[in-house]
Amino acid sequence: MPNSKFKFRHATSRDLRENFNLFEPDRPLYHPALWKKLPRLFEMLLETKRVRFALLEETSSGLAQMFAGHTFVNRKLFSAALQPDRYTVSDDLFSMVDAGRMPFLAPKQIATENADGSLIGFNFSATPEMPLGPVAGNDEDMLLCPADGATNSTTTVSAGTNPGALAVNPVTNKIYVGNNGSINVTVIDGATNSVATVATAGGISLVAVNQVTNKIYAASSNSDLTVIDR
Amino acid sequence: MTNATSSLSLGGGTSVTVNPVTNKIYVAIQFGTVKVIGGAGNSTATVSMGRDPQFVAVNPVTNKIYVPNAGANSVRVIGGATNLTTTVNAGIAPQYVAVNRRLSVASVFQLSHGEFYAIAA
């Protein structure tokens, strides 16, 4: 495949609407579908530009990895991207992250930011709606637990300080949150939302899970790699 | 054992990823290398990157590892079996990469410019 280039920032509302309509418009995008299908949406956005590739693996950990990869580099993202009762995502996520701001949007909605800074968004229902109101805010120590697929309820789970990395072990249903500020990993039991804290060697920049061996690897940019053995 | 931890002194890892198929762990090290850790015995190998890598991603299906090299406008691809590398041009100052196993494509993106590049994975 030849290399191809696409300036994501210039996606128009029409691009998105057309994409959205292609994107299983009758099927609400709840968790776990939300987490699974967002990469697909990105992919389709790009496909309309005749650039055929997807951003991520179609796994929740893949999505988490995307967030995690962009959380750090001294930019506030991950904590800001997560808000109780709200999902947030954008095709221009990275630019917004870079600018230190993220829109907070209700579930079933996706937003993007135009090059002129205006926000547009779409509801994941049969009829796309726009615009959505941008919501400012930043709650650094809170982590959104993805909505329950049956009830769409959401729960907020407290993580450590400056949580910036996230990985999921779908086998054990454990969620690992790397905390850069508090120098530990928060382990969330996906079934009960109970949390445990594991001290790490340094502030965590990324977390990876081997679901086969159930080992968790937490990287620190200024210290040792911590291996958590479940 | 529950949440038992151990540490591997590698010299500061900016990114980590796992190939669950081979049970190898890849850590991008600030000082111009990627460390390859055997998950079973924690043996390590070092793959030179030339410049400081910030991020690392793996395609467990093809057993290839992707390391953006912002300074060289390229992505270094590590063959998981041999640890030998090849270089693929990838836009301007690529910072991150993600692999789509189904499409066998790696997406390379640059944070501040919002640009994306696709390379065959």
Coordinates of N, CA and C in Angstrom, one line a residue, chain A residues 1-219:
Chain A
M1 N 0.8 -1.2 0.0 CA 0.0 0.0 0.0 C 0.9 1.2 0.0
P2 N 0.6 2.2 -0.9 CA 1.4 3.4 -0.8 C 1.0 4.2 0.4
N3 N 2.0 4.9 0.9 CA 1.7 5.8 2.0 C 0.7 6.9 1.6
S4 N -0.2 7.2 2.5 CA -1.2 8.2 2.1 C -1.3 9.2 3.3
K5 N -1.7 10.4 3.0 CA -1.7 11.4 4.0 C -3.0 12.1 4.1
F6 N -3.4 12.5 5.2 CA -4.7 13.1 5.4 C -4.7 14.0 6.5
K7 N -5.0 15.3 6.3 CA -5.0 16.3 7.3 C -6.4 16.2 8.0
F8 N -6.4 15.5 9.1 CA -7.6 15.2 9.8 C -8.4 16.5 10.3
R9 N -7.6 17.5 10.5 CA -8.2 18.6 11.1 C -9.3 19.3 10.2
H10 N -9.2 19.0 8.9 CA -10.1 19.7 8.0 C -11.3 18.9 7.7
A11 N -11.6 17.9 8.4 CA -12.9 17.2 8.2 C -14.0 18.2 8.4
T12 N -15.0 18.2 7.5 CA -16.1 19.1 7.6 C -17.3 18.4 8.2
S13 N -18.2 19.2 8.6 CA -19.4 18.7 9.2 C -20.1 17.7 8.2
R14 N -20.1 18.1 7.0 CA -20.7 17.2 6.0 C -20.0 15.9 5.9
D15 N -18.7 15.9 6.0 CA -17.9 14.6 6.0 C -18.4 13.8 7.1
L16 N -18.6 14.4 8.3 CA -19.0 13.7 9.4 C -20.4 13.1 9.3
R17 N -21.2 14.0 8.8 CA -22.6 13.6 8.7 C -22.7 12.4 7.7
E18 N -22.0 12.5 6.6 CA -22.1 11.4 5.7 C -21.5 10.1 6.3
N19 N -20.4 10.3 7.0 CA -19.9 9.2 7.7 C -20.8 8.6 8.7
F20 N -21.4 9.5 9.4 CA -22.2 9.1 10.5 C -23.4 8.2 9.9
N21 N -23.9 8.7 8.8 CA -25.0 8.0 8.2 C -24.6 6.6 7.7
L22 N -23.4 6.5 7.4 CA -22.8 5.2 7.0 C -22.6 4.3 8.2
F23 N -22.5 4.9 9.3 CA -22.1 4.3 10.5 C -23.2 3.7 11.3
E24 N -23.8 2.7 10.8 CA -24.9 2.0 11.4 C -25.8 2.9 12.2
P25 N -26.5 3.8 11.4 CA -27.2 4.8 12.1 C -28.3 4.4 13.0
D26 N -28.8 3.2 12.8 CA -29.9 2.7 13.7 C -29.4 2.0 14.9
R27 N -28.2 2.0 15.1 CA -27.7 1.2 16.2 C -27.0 2.2 17.2
P28 N -27.6 2.4 18.3 CA -27.0 3.2 19.3 C -25.6 2.7 19.7
L29 N -24.8 3.7 20.1 CA -23.4 3.3 20.3 C -23.1 3.4 21.8
Y30 N -23.6 2.4 22.5 CA -23.4 2.3 23.9 C -22.1 1.5 24.2
H31 N -21.7 1.6 25.4 CA -20.6 0.7 25.8 C -21.2 -0.7 26.0
P32 N -20.5 -1.8 25.6 CA -19.2 -1.8 25.2 C -19.0 -1.4 23.7
A33 N -20.2 -1.3 23.0 CA -20.1 -1.0 21.6 C -19.4 0.4 21.4
L34 N -19.6 1.3 22.3 CA -19.0 2.6 22.2 C -17.4 2.4 22.1
W35 N -16.9 1.7 23.0 CA -15.5 1.6 23.0 C -15.0 0.8 21.8
K36 N -15.8 -0.1 21.4 CA -15.4 -1.0 20.3 C -15.5 -0.3 19.0
K37 N -16.5 0.6 18.9 CA -16.8 1.1 17.6 C -16.3 2.4 17.3
L38 N -15.8 3.1 18.3 CA -15.3 4.4 18.0 C -14.1 4.3 17.0
P39 N -13.2 3.4 17.2 CA -12.1 3.3 16.2 C -12.7 3.1 14.8
R40 N -13.8 2.3 14.7 CA -14.4 2.1 13.4 C -14.9 3.4 12.8
L41 N -15.4 4.2 13.7 CA -15.9 5.5 13.2 C -14.7 6.3 12.6
F42 N -13.6 6.3 13.4 CA -12.5 7.0 12.9 C -12.1 6.5 11.5
E43 N -12.1 5.2 11.5 CA -11.7 4.5 10.2 C -12.6 5.0 9.1
M44 N -13.9 5.0 9.3 CA -14.8 5.4 8.3 C -14.7 6.9 7.9
L45 N -14.4 7.7 8.9 CA -14.1 9.1 8.5 C -13.0 9.2 7.5
L46 N -12.0 8.4 7.8 CA -10.9 8.4 6.9 C -11.1 7.8 5.5
E47 N -12.0 6.8 5.6 CA -12.3 6.1 4.3 C -12.9 7.0 3.3
T48 N -13.7 8.0 3.8 CA -14.4 8.9 2.9 C -13.4 9.8 2.2
K49 N -12.3 9.9 2.8 CA -11.2 10.7 2.2 C -10.3 9.8 1.4
R50 N -10.8 8.6 1.1 CA -10.1 7.7 0.3 C -8.7 7.3 1.0
V51 N -8.7 7.4 2.2 CA -7.6 7.0 3.0 C -8.0 5.8 3.8
R52 N -7.6 4.6 3.4 CA -8.1 3.5 4.1 C -7.2 3.0 5.2
F53 N -7.5 3.4 6.3 CA -6.8 2.8 7.5 C -7.6 3.2 8.7
A54 N -7.4 2.5 9.7 CA -8.0 2.7 11.0 C -7.0 3.1 12.0
L55 N -7.5 3.9 13.0 CA -6.6 4.3 14.0 C -6.2 3.3 14.9
L56 N -7.0 2.4 15.2 CA -6.8 1.5 16.4 C -7.2 0.1 16.1
E57 N -6.8 -0.7 17.0 CA -7.3 -2.1 17.0 C -8.8 -1.9 17.6
E58 N -9.6 -2.9 17.2 CA -10.9 -2.8 17.6 C -11.1 -3.5 19.0
T59 N -10.4 -3.0 19.9 CA -10.5 -3.5 21.3 C -10.6 -2.3 22.2
S60 N -11.2 -2.6 23.4 CA -11.2 -1.5 24.3 C -9.8 -1.1 24.8
S61 N -9.0 -2.1 24.9 CA -7.6 -1.7 25.3 C -6.9 -0.9 24.2
G62 N -7.3 -1.2 22.9 CA -6.7 -0.4 21.9 C -7.1 1.0 21.9
L63 N -8.4 1.2 22.3 CA -8.9 2.6 22.4 C -8.2 3.3 23.6
A64 N -8.1 2.5 24.7 CA -7.4 3.0 25.8 C -6.0 3.4 25.5
Q65 N -5.4 2.6 24.7 CA -4.0 2.9 24.3 C -3.9 4.2 23.6
M66 N -4.9 4.4 22.8 CA -4.9 5.7 22.0 C -5.0 6.8 23.0
F67 N -5.9 6.8 24.0 CA -6.0 7.8 24.9 C -4.7 7.9 25.7
A68 N -4.2 6.8 26.1 CA -3.0 6.8 27.0 C -1.8 7.4 26.2
G69 N -1.7 7.0 25.0 CA -0.6 7.5 24.2 C -0.6 9.0 24.1
H70 N -1.8 9.6 24.2 CA -1.9 11.0 24.0 C -2.1 11.8 25.3
T71 N -2.2 11.1 26.4 CA -2.4 11.7 27.6 C -1.2 12.5 28.1
F72 N -0.1 11.8 27.9 CA 1.1 12.4 28.5 C 1.8 13.3 27.5
V73 N 3.1 13.3 27.6 CA 3.9 14.4 27.0 C 3.4 15.7 27.6
N74 N 3.2 15.7 28.8 CA 2.9 16.9 29.6 C 1.6 17.6 29.1
R75 N 0.7 16.9 28.6 CA -0.5 17.5 28.2 C -1.7 16.9 29.0
K76 N -2.5 17.8 29.4 CA -3.7 17.3 30.2 C -4.7 16.7 29.2
L77 N -4.9 15.5 29.3 CA -5.9 14.9 28.4 C -6.8 13.9 29.1
F78 N -6.2 12.9 29.6 CA -7.0 11.8 29.9 C -8.0 12.1 31.0
S79 N -7.5 12.7 32.0 CA -8.4 13.0 33.1 C -9.5 14.0 32.6
A80 N -9.1 14.9 31.8 CA -10.0 15.9 31.3 C -11.0 15.3 30.3
A81 N -10.6 14.2 29.7 CA -11.4 13.6 28.7 C -12.6 12.8 29.3
L82 N -12.5 12.6 30.6 CA -13.4 11.6 31.3 C -14.2 12.4 32.3
Q83 N -15.5 12.3 32.1 CA -16.4 13.0 32.9 C -17.6 12.2 33.3
P84 N -18.1 12.2 34.5 CA -19.2 11.4 34.8 C -20.4 11.6 33.9
D85 N -21.0 10.6 33.5 CA -22.2 10.6 32.7 C -22.0 11.1 31.3
R86 N -20.7 11.3 31.0 CA -20.5 11.8 29.6 C -19.3 11.1 29.0
Y87 N -19.5 11.0 27.7 CA -18.4 10.5 26.9 C -17.8 11.6 26.1
T88 N -16.6 11.5 25.8 CA -16.1 12.6 25.0 C -15.1 11.9 24.0
V89 N -15.3 12.4 22.8 CA -14.4 11.9 21.8 C -14.5 12.9 20.6
S90 N -13.5 12.9 19.8 CA -13.5 13.8 18.7 C -12.6 13.4 17.7
D91 N -12.9 13.7 16.4 CA -12.0 13.3 15.4 C -10.8 14.2 15.4
D92 N -10.9 15.3 16.1 CA -9.8 16.2 16.2 C -9.3 16.2 17.6
L93 N -9.4 15.0 18.2 CA -9.0 14.8 19.6 C -7.6 15.3 19.9
F94 N -6.7 15.0 19.0 CA -5.3 15.2 19.3 C -5.0 16.7 19.3
S95 N -5.7 17.4 18.3 CA -5.4 18.8 18.3 C -6.0 19.5 19.5
M96 N -7.2 19.0 19.9 CA -7.8 19.7 21.1 C -7.0 19.3 22.4
V97 N -6.5 18.1 22.4 CA -5.6 17.8 23.5 C -4.4 18.7 23.6
D98 N -3.9 18.9 22.4 CA -2.7 19.7 22.3 C -3.0 21.1 22.8
A99 N -4.2 21.6 22.6 CA -4.6 22.9 23.0 C -5.1 22.9 24.5
G100 N -5.1 21.7 25.1 CA -5.4 21.6 26.5 C -6.9 21.8 26.8
R101 N -7.7 21.4 25.8 CA -9.1 21.5 26.1 C -9.8 20.3 25.4
M102 N -10.9 19.9 26.0 CA -11.7 18.8 25.5 C -13.2 19.1 25.7
P103 N -14.0 18.8 24.7 CA -15.4 19.0 24.9 C -16.0 17.8 25.7
F104 N -16.9 18.1 26.5 CA -17.6 17.0 27.2 C -19.0 16.8 26.6
L105 N -19.3 15.7 26.2 CA -20.5 15.4 25.5 C -21.3 14.3 26.1
A106 N -22.6 14.4 26.0 CA -23.4 13.3 26.5 C -23.2 12.0 25.8
P107 N -23.5 10.9 26.4 CA -23.4 9.6 25.7 C -24.2 9.6 24.4
K108 N -23.7 8.8 23.5 CA -24.3 8.7 22.2 C -24.0 9.9 21.3
Q109 N -23.1 10.7 21.7 CA -22.8 11.8 20.9 C -21.3 11.8 20.6
I110 N -21.0 12.4 19.5 CA -19.6 12.5 19.1 C -19.4 13.9 18.6
A111 N -18.3 14.5 18.8 CA -18.1 15.9 18.4 C -16.8 16.0 17.7
T112 N -16.7 17.0 17.0 CA -15.4 17.4 16.4 C -15.3 18.9 16.4
E113 N -14.1 19.3 16.3 CA -13.9 20.7 16.3 C -13.4 21.1 14.9
N114 N -14.1 22.1 14.4 CA -13.7 22.6 13.1 C -12.4 23.4 13.2
A115 N -11.8 23.6 12.0 CA -10.5 24.3 12.0 C -10.7 25.7 12.6
D116 N -11.9 26.3 12.5 CA -12.1 27.6 13.1 C -12.4 27.5 14.6
G117 N -12.4 26.4 15.1 CA -12.6 26.3 16.6 C -14.0 26.0 17.0
S118 N -14.9 26.0 16.0 CA -16.3 25.7 16.4 C -16.5 24.2 16.6
L119 N -17.4 23.9 17.4 CA -17.7 22.5 17.7 C -18.9 22.0 16.9
I120 N -18.8 20.9 16.4 CA -20.0 20.2 15.8 C -20.0 18.8 16.4
G121 N -21.2 18.3 16.4 CA -21.4 17.0 17.0 C -22.6 16.3 16.5
F122 N -22.6 15.0 16.7 CA -23.7 14.2 16.2 C -24.2 13.2 17.3
N123 N -25.4 13.0 17.3 CA -26.0 12.0 18.2 C -26.0 10.7 17.5
F124 N -25.7 9.7 18.3 CA -25.6 8.4 17.7 C -27.0 7.7 17.8
S125 N -27.9 8.4 17.1 CA -29.2 7.8 17.0 C -29.6 7.9 15.5
A126 N -30.8 7.5 15.1 CA -31.1 7.5 13.7 C -31.0 8.8 13.0
T127 N -31.2 9.9 13.8 CA -31.2 11.2 13.2 C -30.0 12.0 13.8
P128 N -29.0 12.2 13.1 CA -27.9 13.0 13.7 C -28.4 14.4 14.1
E129 N -28.0 14.9 15.2 CA -28.4 16.2 15.6 C -27.2 17.0 15.8
M130 N -27.4 18.3 15.6 CA -26.3 19.2 15.9 C -26.9 20.6 16.1
P131 N -26.2 21.5 16.7 CA -24.9 21.2 17.3 C -25.1 20.8 18.7
L132 N -24.0 20.3 19.3 CA -24.0 20.0 20.7 C -23.3 21.2 21.4
G133 N -23.7 21.3 22.6 CA -23.1 22.4 23.4 C -21.7 21.9 24.0
P134 N -20.7 22.7 23.8 CA -19.5 22.3 24.4 C -19.5 22.6 25.9
V135 N -18.9 21.7 26.6 CA -18.9 21.9 28.1 C -17.5 21.9 28.5
A136 N -17.1 22.9 29.2 CA -15.8 23.0 29.7 C -15.7 22.4 31.1
G137 N -14.5 22.0 31.4 CA -14.3 21.5 32.8 C -13.1 20.6 32.8
N138 N -12.6 20.3 34.0 CA -11.5 19.5 34.1 C -11.5 18.9 35.5
D139 N -11.7 17.7 35.6 CA -11.7 17.0 36.9 C -10.6 16.0 37.0
E140 N -9.5 16.4 37.5 CA -8.3 15.7 37.3 C -8.3 14.3 37.9
D141 N -8.9 14.1 39.0 CA -8.7 12.8 39.6 C -9.9 11.8 39.4
M142 N -10.7 12.2 38.5 CA -11.9 11.3 38.3 C -11.7 10.5 37.0
L143 N -12.2 9.3 37.1 CA -12.1 8.4 35.9 C -13.5 7.9 35.6
L144 N -13.9 8.0 34.4 CA -15.2 7.5 33.9 C -15.1 6.0 33.8
C145 N -16.1 5.3 34.4 CA -16.3 3.9 34.1 C -17.2 3.8 33.0
P146 N -16.9 3.1 31.9 CA -17.8 3.1 30.8 C -19.2 2.6 31.2
A147 N -20.1 3.1 30.5 CA -21.5 2.9 30.8 C -21.8 1.4 30.7
D148 N -22.7 1.0 31.5 CA -23.2 -0.4 31.4 C -24.0 -0.6 30.1
G149 N -23.7 -1.7 29.4 CA -24.3 -1.9 28.1 C -25.8 -2.1 28.2
A150 N -26.3 -2.5 29.3 CA -27.7 -2.8 29.4 C -28.5 -1.6 29.8
T151 N -27.9 -0.8 30.7 CA -28.7 0.2 31.3 C -28.2 1.6 30.9
N152 N -27.0 1.6 30.4 CA -26.4 2.9 30.0 C -26.0 3.7 31.3
S153 N -26.0 3.1 32.4 CA -25.6 3.9 33.6 C -24.1 4.0 33.6
T154 N -23.7 5.1 34.2 CA -22.3 5.3 34.4 C -21.9 5.5 35.8
T155 N -20.7 5.2 36.1 CA -20.2 5.3 37.5 C -18.9 6.0 37.4
T156 N -18.6 6.8 38.4 CA -17.3 7.4 38.5 C -16.4 6.7 39.5
V157 N -15.3 6.4 39.1 CA -14.3 5.7 40.0 C -13.1 6.6 40.2
S158 N -12.8 6.8 41.4 CA -11.6 7.6 41.7 C -10.3 6.9 41.4
A159 N -9.5 7.6 40.7 CA -8.2 7.0 40.5 C -7.2 7.8 41.3
G160 N -5.9 7.7 41.0 CA -4.9 8.4 41.7 C -4.8 9.9 41.1
T161 N -3.7 10.5 41.4 CA -3.5 11.8 40.9 C -2.9 11.8 39.4
N162 N -3.5 12.6 38.6 CA -3.1 12.7 37.2 C -3.1 11.4 36.5
P163 N -4.3 10.7 36.5 CA -4.3 9.4 35.8 C -4.1 9.7 34.3
G164 N -3.2 9.0 33.7 CA -3.0 9.3 32.3 C -2.9 8.1 31.4
A165 N -2.9 6.9 32.0 CA -2.7 5.7 31.1 C -3.8 4.7 31.5
L166 N -4.3 4.0 30.6 CA -5.4 3.1 30.9 C -5.2 1.8 30.0
A167 N -5.4 0.7 30.7 CA -5.4 -0.5 29.9 C -6.4 -1.5 30.5
V168 N -7.0 -2.3 29.7 CA -8.0 -3.2 30.1 C -7.6 -4.6 29.9
N169 N -7.8 -5.5 30.9 CA -7.7 -6.9 30.6 C -9.1 -7.5 30.5
P170 N -9.5 -7.8 29.2 CA -10.8 -8.2 29.0 C -11.1 -9.6 29.6
V171 N -10.0 -10.4 29.8 CA -10.2 -11.7 30.4 C -10.6 -11.6 31.8
T172 N -9.9 -10.8 32.6 CA -10.2 -10.7 34.0 C -11.1 -9.6 34.3
N173 N -11.4 -8.8 33.3 CA -12.3 -7.6 33.6 C -11.7 -6.7 34.6
K174 N -10.4 -6.5 34.5 CA -9.7 -5.5 35.4 C -9.3 -4.4 34.5
I175 N -9.3 -3.2 35.1 CA -8.9 -2.0 34.4 C -7.7 -1.4 35.2
Y176 N -6.7 -1.1 34.5 CA -5.5 -0.6 35.1 C -5.3 0.9 34.7
V177 N -5.2 1.7 35.7 CA -5.0 3.2 35.5 C -3.7 3.6 36.0
G178 N -2.8 4.1 35.1 CA -1.5 4.5 35.5 C -1.6 6.0 35.9
N179 N -1.1 6.2 37.1 CA -1.2 7.6 37.7 C 0.2 8.2 37.7
N180 N 0.3 9.3 37.0 CA 1.6 10.0 36.9 C 1.9 10.7 38.2
G181 N 0.9 11.3 38.7 CA 1.1 12.2 39.9 C 1.4 11.4 41.2
S182 N 0.5 10.4 41.4 CA 0.6 9.7 42.7 C 1.5 8.5 42.6
I183 N 2.1 8.2 41.5 CA 3.2 7.2 41.3 C 2.6 5.8 41.7
N184 N 1.5 5.5 41.1 CA 1.0 4.1 41.3 C 0.0 3.8 40.2
V185 N -0.5 2.6 40.3 CA -1.5 2.1 39.4 C -2.8 1.8 40.2
T186 N -3.9 2.3 39.7 CA -5.1 2.0 40.3 C -5.7 0.8 39.5
V187 N -6.1 -0.2 40.3 CA -6.6 -1.4 39.7 C -8.1 -1.5 40.0
I188 N -8.9 -1.4 38.9 CA -10.4 -1.4 39.1 C -10.9 -2.7 38.7
D189 N -11.7 -3.3 39.6 CA -12.4 -4.5 39.3 C -13.6 -4.2 38.5
G190 N -13.6 -4.6 37.2 CA -14.7 -4.2 36.3 C -16.1 -4.7 36.8
A191 N -16.1 -5.7 37.6 CA -17.4 -6.2 38.0 C -18.0 -5.4 39.2
T192 N -17.1 -5.0 40.0 CA -17.6 -4.4 41.3 C -17.2 -2.9 41.4
N193 N -16.3 -2.5 40.5 CA -15.8 -1.1 40.5 C -14.9 -0.9 41.8
S194 N -14.6 -1.9 42.5 CA -13.8 -1.7 43.7 C -12.4 -1.5 43.2
V195 N -11.6 -0.7 43.9 CA -10.3 -0.3 43.5 C -9.2 -0.8 44.4
A196 N -8.1 -1.1 43.9 CA -6.9 -1.3 44.7 C -5.8 -0.5 44.1
T197 N -4.8 -0.2 44.9 CA -3.7 0.6 44.4 C -2.4 -0.1 44.5
V198 N -1.6 -0.1 43.5 CA -0.3 -0.7 43.5 C 0.8 0.3 43.2
A199 N 1.7 0.4 44.1 CA 2.8 1.4 44.0 C 3.7 1.0 42.8
T200 N 4.2 2.0 42.2 CA 5.1 1.7 41.0 C 6.4 2.4 41.3
A201 N 7.3 2.2 40.4 CA 8.6 2.7 40.5 C 8.7 4.2 40.3
G202 N 7.8 4.7 39.4 CA 7.8 6.1 39.1 C 6.4 6.5 38.5
G203 N 6.3 7.7 38.2 CA 5.0 8.2 37.6 C 4.8 7.5 36.3
I204 N 3.6 7.1 36.1 CA 3.3 6.1 35.0 C 2.9 6.9 33.7
S205 N 3.6 6.6 32.6 CA 3.2 7.2 31.3 C 2.4 6.3 30.5
L206 N 2.6 5.0 30.6 CA 1.8 4.0 29.8 C 1.7 2.7 30.5
V207 N 0.5 2.1 30.3 CA 0.3 0.7 30.9 C -0.1 -0.2 29.7
A208 N 0.5 -1.4 29.8 CA 0.1 -2.5 28.8 C -0.2 -3.7 29.6
V209 N -1.1 -4.5 29.0 CA -1.6 -5.7 29.7 C -1.3 -6.9 28.7
N210 N -0.7 -8.0 29.3 CA -0.7 -9.2 28.6 C -1.8 -10.1 29.1
Q211 N -2.9 -10.2 28.4 CA -4.0 -10.9 28.9 C -3.8 -12.4 28.9
V212 N -2.8 -12.9 28.2 CA -2.5 -14.3 28.2 C -1.9 -14.7 29.6
T213 N -0.8 -13.9 29.9 CA -0.1 -14.2 31.1 C -0.7 -13.4 32.3
N214 N -1.6 -12.5 32.1 CA -2.1 -11.6 33.1 C -1.0 -10.9 33.9
K215 N -0.1 -10.4 33.1 CA 0.9 -9.5 33.7 C 0.7 -8.1 33.1
I216 N 0.9 -7.1 34.0 CA 0.7 -5.8 33.6 C 2.0 -5.0 33.7
Y217 N 2.3 -4.2 32.6 CA 3.5 -3.5 32.5 C 3.3 -2.0 32.6
A218 N 3.9 -1.4 33.5 CA 3.7 0.1 33.7 C 5.0 0.8 33.5
A219 N 5.0 1.6 32.4 CA 6.3 2.3 32.1 C 6.3 3.7 32.7

